[in-house]
Amino acid sequence: NSIGWTFCSSSVADATTSDVVAPASWTIFGCQNGLRLFKEAKDRESHGKWNDHPAIMAVGVVDGTSEAIFQTLMSLGPSRSEWDFCHYKGSVIEHLDGHTDIVHKLLRQDWLPWSMRKRDLLLQRYWRREDDGTYVILYHSVFHQKCPCQKGYVRACLKSGGYVITPVNQKKQSVVKHMLAIDWRFWKSNLQTSSARYITIHMLGRLAALRELFIAKLGDCSSSYFLEEHVRDKKLQQVEEVEVEIQTIVENGKKMADMEEEVAKTPSEHASLMGLNDASDEFFDVSEPLDYDQSENGWPSDFGPEMYSQVLPA
C-alpha cells in the first residue's frame, strides 16, 4: 500500500499513516554525516531532475527507544536546542484533539545562507503510535488567526514532512526517517531550486545531531554504570579485606588458645609458679597482657582465683 507523506485530516489519518514512506517512491542520491539521503521519485520527473520544491528524506539509526526519540522530537522547550540547530523558539498555538495541534516555530538565522532573512513555520502537527511501537509525526503548513506573520520573518511553507520512528534490535535502537518538502519563499525564482535543495538537506542534518545526542546520553549512562560498578567493587574489596582480617584474628586466637593449653600442661611452668614464695605478690607479670582475655575481676580467664589458690603457697 503505497502511501505518500501528504497530510490528511485527522479523521482519515489512520488510513494514510499505516505506511507513510513507501519504499518504491524514493530514490537514494547520497550519504552525508552517516545519513542516507533520498529524493521522491515521480513519474513526471525525467532523467532524475529536481522539481522546484523537492521532497527529500534522511534515514539514520539512533541508539534510543522509539518512545524516547518521539518525546525528544515533540518537545519545543529548551532541551530542543541540544540537537536542533535550526530551532530558535517554539510554542503550541492550539490543541485540536488528542493527536493534533497547531505549533509555531521560529528558526535560527545563523544556519541559513548569509543573505537569507529569518524564517518561521506555522504547522499543523499530527502524531500516532503503531501497534509495533512505531511513532509517526506529520506536519503541514496552515493559517491561524492567533498567529499572523511575524515582523522580521518570512513564513516558509511546509508542503509535507515529518518523522517515522521504527524500533529495531529488540527496541534498543530505532530507524528514524525525516522528510521535508518545503517552499522557502525565495523572492528570486532563479535561486529556488538549488538553494531550496541545499537548505532542505542542511535542515535534514538535524537527524545526525539527534543521533549524536542519544550517543552522548548513552555515554553518560555508561559512565554512571561504570562508576556504580567501581563503587560496588570497592565495597566488595573492603568486605573481603574485613573478612580476611577477621579470619586472621580467629586463626591467631586459636593459636593463642593452643599456647595457653600448652602452658597449662607443661610441668616446668607449673614448677616456676610453685616457686613463688612472696605471699604479698598475688599477681604475676605478663609481657603482653592485651593478648589475653581478661575477665571482669581482672583475672585472666584461664587462670581464675581457684587455680591461684591451688598453686600459690599458703
Coordinates of C-alpha atoms in Angstrom, one line a residue:
N1 CA 0.0 0.0 0.0
S2 CA 1.9 3.0 -1.3
I3 CA 1.1 6.0 0.8
G4 CA 2.6 9.4 0.4
W5 CA 3.7 12.0 3.0
T6 CA 0.9 14.4 2.2
F7 CA -1.0 15.1 5.4
C8 CA -4.7 14.4 5.6
S9 CA -7.2 15.5 8.2
S10 CA -7.1 13.6 11.5
S11 CA -10.3 11.8 10.7
V12 CA -8.6 9.8 7.9
A13 CA -5.1 10.0 9.3
D14 CA -5.2 6.4 10.5
A15 CA -5.7 5.2 6.9
T16 CA -2.9 7.3 5.5
T17 CA -0.1 6.7 8.0
S18 CA 0.0 2.9 8.1
D19 CA 2.8 3.1 5.5
V20 CA 3.9 6.7 5.5
V21 CA 7.1 6.1 3.5
A22 CA 6.6 3.8 0.5
P23 CA 10.0 2.2 -0.4
A24 CA 9.2 2.2 -4.1
S25 CA 8.6 6.0 -4.2
W26 CA 12.1 7.1 -3.0
T27 CA 15.5 7.0 -4.8
I28 CA 18.8 7.4 -2.9
F29 CA 21.1 10.1 -4.1
G30 CA 23.7 10.4 -1.5
C31 CA 25.0 9.9 2.1
Q32 CA 26.0 12.6 4.5
N33 CA 27.0 12.6 8.2
G34 CA 26.0 8.9 8.3
L35 CA 22.6 9.6 6.9
R36 CA 21.2 8.1 3.7
L37 CA 19.6 10.8 1.6
F38 CA 16.6 10.0 -0.7
K39 CA 14.5 12.1 -3.1
E40 CA 11.0 11.4 -4.0
A41 CA 10.7 9.6 -7.4
K42 CA 7.9 10.7 -9.6
D43 CA 6.8 9.5 -13.0
R44 CA 6.7 13.1 -14.4
E45 CA 10.4 13.6 -13.5
S46 CA 12.7 12.9 -16.4
H47 CA 16.4 11.9 -16.1
G48 CA 16.4 12.5 -12.3
K49 CA 15.8 16.2 -12.5
W50 CA 14.7 18.0 -9.3
N51 CA 11.4 19.9 -9.1
D52 CA 11.2 23.3 -7.5
H53 CA 10.3 22.1 -4.0
P54 CA 11.7 18.6 -3.8
A55 CA 10.7 16.1 -1.1
I56 CA 13.9 14.9 0.5
M57 CA 14.3 12.3 3.1
A58 CA 17.1 11.4 5.5
V59 CA 17.3 8.0 7.2
G60 CA 19.5 7.1 10.1
V61 CA 19.8 4.7 13.1
V62 CA 19.5 6.2 16.6
D63 CA 20.6 4.5 19.8
G64 CA 17.3 5.0 21.6
T65 CA 13.9 3.6 22.1
S66 CA 11.2 4.9 19.7
E67 CA 9.3 6.4 22.6
A68 CA 12.3 8.3 23.9
I69 CA 13.0 9.7 20.4
F70 CA 9.4 10.6 19.9
Q71 CA 9.3 12.6 23.2
T72 CA 12.5 14.4 22.2
L73 CA 11.1 15.3 18.8
M74 CA 7.8 16.5 20.2
S75 CA 9.5 18.9 22.7
L76 CA 9.5 22.6 21.8
G77 CA 11.3 23.6 25.0
P78 CA 14.9 24.5 25.8
S79 CA 16.0 20.8 25.5
R80 CA 15.5 21.1 21.8
S81 CA 18.5 23.4 21.5
E82 CA 20.7 20.4 22.5
W83 CA 20.3 18.9 19.0
D84 CA 18.1 21.0 16.7
F85 CA 20.4 23.7 15.3
C86 CA 17.6 25.2 13.2
H87 CA 15.3 25.8 16.2
Y88 CA 15.2 29.1 18.0
K89 CA 11.8 29.1 19.7
G90 CA 8.6 27.1 19.5
S91 CA 5.1 27.2 21.0
V92 CA 1.8 25.4 20.8
I93 CA -0.9 27.7 19.4
E94 CA -3.9 25.4 19.8
H95 CA -4.7 21.9 20.7
L96 CA -7.2 20.4 18.2
D97 CA -7.6 17.0 19.6
G98 CA -5.6 14.3 21.5
H99 CA -3.3 13.7 18.5
T100 CA -3.4 17.1 16.6
D101 CA -2.3 20.6 17.4
I102 CA -1.1 23.8 15.8
V103 CA 2.6 24.8 16.5
H104 CA 4.6 27.9 15.7
K105 CA 8.4 27.5 15.1
L106 CA 10.9 30.4 14.8
L107 CA 14.1 29.3 13.0
R108 CA 17.6 30.5 13.8
Q109 CA 19.3 32.6 11.1
D110 CA 22.9 31.5 11.6
W111 CA 22.5 28.2 9.8
L112 CA 20.8 29.9 6.8
P113 CA 22.7 31.5 3.9
W114 CA 24.0 34.9 4.9
S115 CA 21.7 36.8 2.5
M116 CA 18.6 35.0 3.6
R117 CA 16.1 36.5 6.0
K118 CA 14.9 34.7 9.1
R119 CA 12.1 32.1 8.5
D120 CA 9.3 30.8 10.7
L121 CA 6.8 28.0 10.3
L122 CA 3.1 27.6 11.4
L123 CA 2.3 24.0 11.3
Q124 CA -0.5 21.5 11.9
R125 CA 1.1 18.6 13.7
Y126 CA -0.4 15.1 13.9
W127 CA 1.1 12.1 15.7
R128 CA 0.3 8.5 16.4
R129 CA 1.7 5.2 17.6
E130 CA 1.5 2.0 15.6
D131 CA 1.0 -1.5 17.2
D132 CA 4.6 -2.4 16.6
G133 CA 5.9 0.6 18.6
T134 CA 6.5 2.8 15.5
Y135 CA 5.7 6.5 16.0
V136 CA 4.6 8.8 13.2
I137 CA 4.7 12.6 13.3
L138 CA 3.3 14.5 10.4
Y139 CA 3.4 18.3 9.6
H140 CA 2.0 20.7 7.0
S141 CA 1.7 24.4 6.9
V142 CA -1.6 26.1 7.9
F143 CA -3.1 29.6 8.6
H144 CA -4.3 30.6 12.0
Q145 CA -5.8 33.8 13.2
K146 CA -3.9 33.6 16.5
C147 CA -0.5 33.5 14.8
P148 CA -0.2 36.0 12.0
C149 CA 3.1 36.5 10.2
Q150 CA 5.9 37.7 12.5
K151 CA 7.7 41.0 11.9
G152 CA 11.2 40.4 10.6
Y153 CA 10.4 36.8 9.5
V154 CA 9.4 35.3 6.1
R155 CA 6.9 32.4 6.7
A156 CA 8.1 29.3 4.8
C157 CA 5.5 26.8 3.6
L158 CA 6.0 23.2 4.6
K159 CA 4.0 21.2 2.0
S160 CA 4.5 18.0 3.8
G161 CA 7.0 16.5 6.2
G162 CA 7.6 14.7 9.4
Y163 CA 9.2 11.7 11.1
V164 CA 8.7 7.9 11.2
I165 CA 10.5 6.2 14.2
T166 CA 10.6 2.4 13.9
P167 CA 12.1 0.3 16.8
V168 CA 14.7 -2.3 15.8
N169 CA 17.3 -4.5 17.6
Q170 CA 14.8 -5.6 20.3
K171 CA 13.7 -2.0 20.6
K172 CA 17.1 -0.8 21.8
Q173 CA 17.6 1.2 18.6
S174 CA 15.3 3.0 16.1
V175 CA 15.4 3.7 12.4
V176 CA 14.4 7.3 12.0
K177 CA 13.1 8.7 8.7
H178 CA 12.9 12.5 8.5
M179 CA 11.2 14.0 5.4
L180 CA 10.7 17.6 4.2
A181 CA 9.1 19.1 1.2
I182 CA 9.3 22.9 1.8
D183 CA 8.9 26.1 -0.1
W184 CA 11.4 28.5 1.4
R185 CA 9.7 31.5 -0.3
F186 CA 12.6 32.9 -2.2
W187 CA 11.9 36.2 -4.0
K188 CA 14.2 35.3 -6.9
S189 CA 12.9 32.4 -8.9
N190 CA 16.3 31.5 -10.3
L191 CA 17.6 30.7 -6.8
Q192 CA 14.7 28.5 -5.8
T193 CA 15.8 25.0 -7.0
S194 CA 19.4 24.9 -6.0
S195 CA 19.1 27.0 -2.8
A196 CA 16.0 25.2 -1.6
R197 CA 17.6 21.8 -2.1
Y198 CA 20.7 22.9 -0.2
I199 CA 18.8 24.4 2.7
T200 CA 16.4 21.4 3.0
I201 CA 19.3 18.9 3.0
H202 CA 21.0 21.1 5.6
M203 CA 17.9 21.1 7.8
L204 CA 17.6 17.3 7.5
G205 CA 21.0 17.1 9.1
R206 CA 19.2 17.6 12.4
L207 CA 18.7 13.9 12.4
A208 CA 22.5 13.4 12.7
A209 CA 22.6 15.8 15.6
L210 CA 19.7 13.9 17.2
R211 CA 21.7 10.6 16.8
E212 CA 24.7 12.2 18.5
L213 CA 22.6 13.5 21.3
F214 CA 21.5 9.9 22.1
I215 CA 25.0 8.6 21.8
A216 CA 26.1 11.2 24.4
K217 CA 23.2 10.2 26.6
L218 CA 24.2 6.6 26.3
G219 CA 27.8 7.5 27.2
D220 CA 26.6 9.3 30.3
C221 CA 24.6 6.2 31.3
S222 CA 27.6 4.0 30.7
S223 CA 29.8 6.4 32.7
S224 CA 27.3 6.2 35.6
Y225 CA 27.1 2.5 35.2
F226 CA 30.9 2.1 35.4
L227 CA 31.1 4.5 38.4
E228 CA 28.5 2.4 40.2
E229 CA 30.4 -0.8 39.3
H230 CA 33.6 0.8 40.6
V231 CA 31.9 1.7 43.9
R232 CA 30.4 -1.8 44.2
D233 CA 33.8 -3.3 43.5
K234 CA 35.4 -1.1 46.1
K235 CA 32.8 -2.0 48.7
L236 CA 33.3 -5.7 47.9
Q237 CA 37.0 -5.4 48.2
Q238 CA 36.6 -3.7 51.6
V239 CA 34.2 -6.5 52.7
E240 CA 36.7 -9.1 51.6
E241 CA 39.5 -7.3 53.5
V242 CA 37.4 -7.3 56.6
E243 CA 36.7 -11.0 56.2
V244 CA 40.3 -11.8 55.8
E245 CA 41.2 -9.7 58.9
I246 CA 38.5 -11.5 60.9
Q247 CA 39.8 -14.9 59.7
T248 CA 43.3 -13.9 60.7
I249 CA 42.1 -12.8 64.1
V250 CA 40.3 -16.1 64.6
E251 CA 43.3 -18.1 63.5
N252 CA 45.6 -16.1 65.8
G253 CA 43.0 -16.7 68.6
K254 CA 43.2 -20.4 68.0
K255 CA 47.0 -20.4 68.1
M256 CA 46.9 -18.4 71.4
A257 CA 44.5 -20.8 72.9
D258 CA 46.8 -23.7 71.9
M259 CA 49.7 -21.9 73.5
E260 CA 47.8 -21.4 76.7
E261 CA 46.8 -25.0 76.8
E262 CA 50.5 -26.0 76.4
V263 CA 51.4 -23.6 79.2
A264 CA 48.8 -25.3 81.5
K265 CA 50.2 -28.7 80.7
T266 CA 54.0 -28.0 81.0
P267 CA 55.4 -29.1 84.4
S268 CA 58.3 -26.7 84.3
E269 CA 55.9 -23.8 84.0
H270 CA 53.9 -25.3 87.0
A271 CA 57.2 -25.5 88.9
S272 CA 58.0 -21.9 88.3
L273 CA 54.6 -20.9 89.6
M274 CA 55.1 -23.2 92.7
G275 CA 58.4 -21.4 93.4
L276 CA 56.7 -18.1 94.0
N277 CA 57.2 -17.7 97.8
D278 CA 56.3 -14.0 98.2
A279 CA 52.9 -14.1 99.8
S280 CA 52.4 -10.3 99.2
D281 CA 52.6 -11.0 95.4
E282 CA 49.1 -12.0 94.3
F283 CA 49.8 -11.3 90.6
F284 CA 52.5 -12.3 88.1
D285 CA 53.7 -10.1 85.3
V286 CA 52.7 -10.9 81.7
S287 CA 54.7 -9.3 78.9
E288 CA 51.7 -8.5 76.7
P289 CA 48.5 -8.6 78.8
L290 CA 46.4 -7.4 75.9
D291 CA 46.9 -10.7 74.2
Y292 CA 44.8 -12.5 76.9
D293 CA 41.1 -12.4 77.5
Q294 CA 40.6 -10.5 80.8
S295 CA 37.6 -11.3 83.0
E296 CA 35.6 -8.6 84.8
N297 CA 37.5 -9.1 88.1
G298 CA 40.9 -8.6 86.4
W299 CA 41.9 -12.2 86.4
P300 CA 43.0 -13.9 83.1
S301 CA 40.1 -16.1 82.0
D302 CA 42.1 -19.3 82.0
F303 CA 43.6 -18.6 85.5
G304 CA 40.9 -17.9 88.0
P305 CA 41.4 -17.4 91.7
E306 CA 40.7 -21.1 92.3
M307 CA 43.8 -22.0 90.3
Y308 CA 45.9 -19.5 92.1
S309 CA 44.7 -20.8 95.5
Q310 CA 46.0 -24.2 94.4
V311 CA 49.4 -23.1 93.1
L312 CA 50.4 -20.3 95.4
P313 CA 52.0 -21.4 98.7
A314 CA 49.9 -20.9 101.8

